[in-house]
Amino acid sequence: MSDDKPPSSQPLQKSLLDRIGHFLTGEPQDQADLLEILQEAHDKHLLDAESLSMIQGILKFSEMRVRDIMIPRVQMHVIPKDAELDTIVPLILELGHSRFPVIEEDRSKVIGILLAKDLLLYALENKQQTVADLMRPVSVVPESKRLNVLLTEFRTKRNHMAIVVDEYGMTAGLVTIEDVLEEIVGEIVDEHDAQEEQYIQKQGDNKFTLKALT
């Protein structure tokens, strides 16, 4: 019987863990060095693909700005401030979004945000109101703002959407908290996905189903 033992990966694993520990406890050289170590950990099955992807997203996240992920102005679904509320309900039911920018004359000037749930209350109560009555204040951010700063603001202000403006104060697009989080955790199936279950669904005359998280 041979006394030879199967080769062990323990020395390699120990070497890799030593490198990670040295990197984290010492003075970091650069981000590329850390990414190389993490990739090596993944190659040696010490780090799964999902974790590697998330860490890479976090490292990239702090360097990204709003302009990198915003939805361009031309792609925004908007509501004119003078639109008849009765005509808006079918649009919101069709698109399934929970929030819509309200514009004055054109997309370059957003004056408020209309929440679908507020419009639903109007539809149920038959109140004589206008878009201006229902819209909420708009949060505005510069396109140069870093994503990590924006995420903190979203969380502290309990906000889900912000209008992005350029250096001249004109609307450049919009950004949502889902857009920001996707840069860390990857794609989130949400209200912007075509196959997503809609936030508001009509069940019959004056009967609607509204998802609680709206």
PDB file of N, CA and C in Angstrom, residues 27 34 69 100 102 106 134 144 203:
ATOM      1  N   GLU A  27      -1.652  48.620   4.254  1.00  0.00           N
ATOM      2  CA  GLU A  27      -2.015  49.773   3.437  1.00  0.00           C
ATOM      3  C   GLU A  27      -2.330  49.290   2.022  1.00  0.00           C
ATOM      4  N   LEU A  34      -6.730  44.329  -5.174  1.00  0.00           N
ATOM      5  CA  LEU A  34      -7.793  43.654  -4.433  1.00  0.00           C
ATOM      6  C   LEU A  34      -8.665  42.816  -5.362  1.00  0.00           C
ATOM      7  N   ILE A  69     -26.028  56.052 -14.726  1.00  0.00           N
ATOM      8  CA  ILE A  69     -27.125  55.078 -14.642  1.00  0.00           C
ATOM      9  C   ILE A  69     -28.510  55.686 -14.857  1.00  0.00           C
ATOM     10  N   PHE A 100     -44.557  58.942 -11.365  1.00  0.00           N
ATOM     11  CA  PHE A 100     -44.438  59.595 -12.664  1.00  0.00           C
ATOM     12  C   PHE A 100     -44.023  61.052 -12.477  1.00  0.00           C
ATOM     13  N   VAL A 102     -44.108  64.901 -13.245  1.00  0.00           N
ATOM     14  CA  VAL A 102     -45.116  65.823 -13.777  1.00  0.00           C
ATOM     15  C   VAL A 102     -44.387  66.988 -14.425  1.00  0.00           C
ATOM     16  N   ASP A 106     -42.780  71.123 -21.185  1.00  0.00           N
ATOM     17  CA  ASP A 106     -42.055  70.051 -21.862  1.00  0.00           C
ATOM     18  C   ASP A 106     -41.205  69.310 -20.843  1.00  0.00           C
ATOM     19  N   LEU A 134     -52.581  66.680  -6.689  1.00  0.00           N
ATOM     20  CA  LEU A 134     -52.125  65.366  -6.237  1.00  0.00           C
ATOM     21  C   LEU A 134     -50.610  65.204  -6.220  1.00  0.00           C
ATOM     22  N   SER A 144     -23.768  64.916 -11.659  1.00  0.00           N
ATOM     23  CA  SER A 144     -22.399  64.638 -11.226  1.00  0.00           C
ATOM     24  C   SER A 144     -22.341  64.011  -9.828  1.00  0.00           C
ATOM     25  N   GLN A 203     -59.527  45.317 -11.180  1.00  0.00           N
ATOM     26  CA  GLN A 203     -60.237  44.068 -10.994  1.00  0.00           C
ATOM     27  C   GLN A 203     -61.698  44.159 -11.433  1.00  0.00           C
TER      28      GLN A 203
END
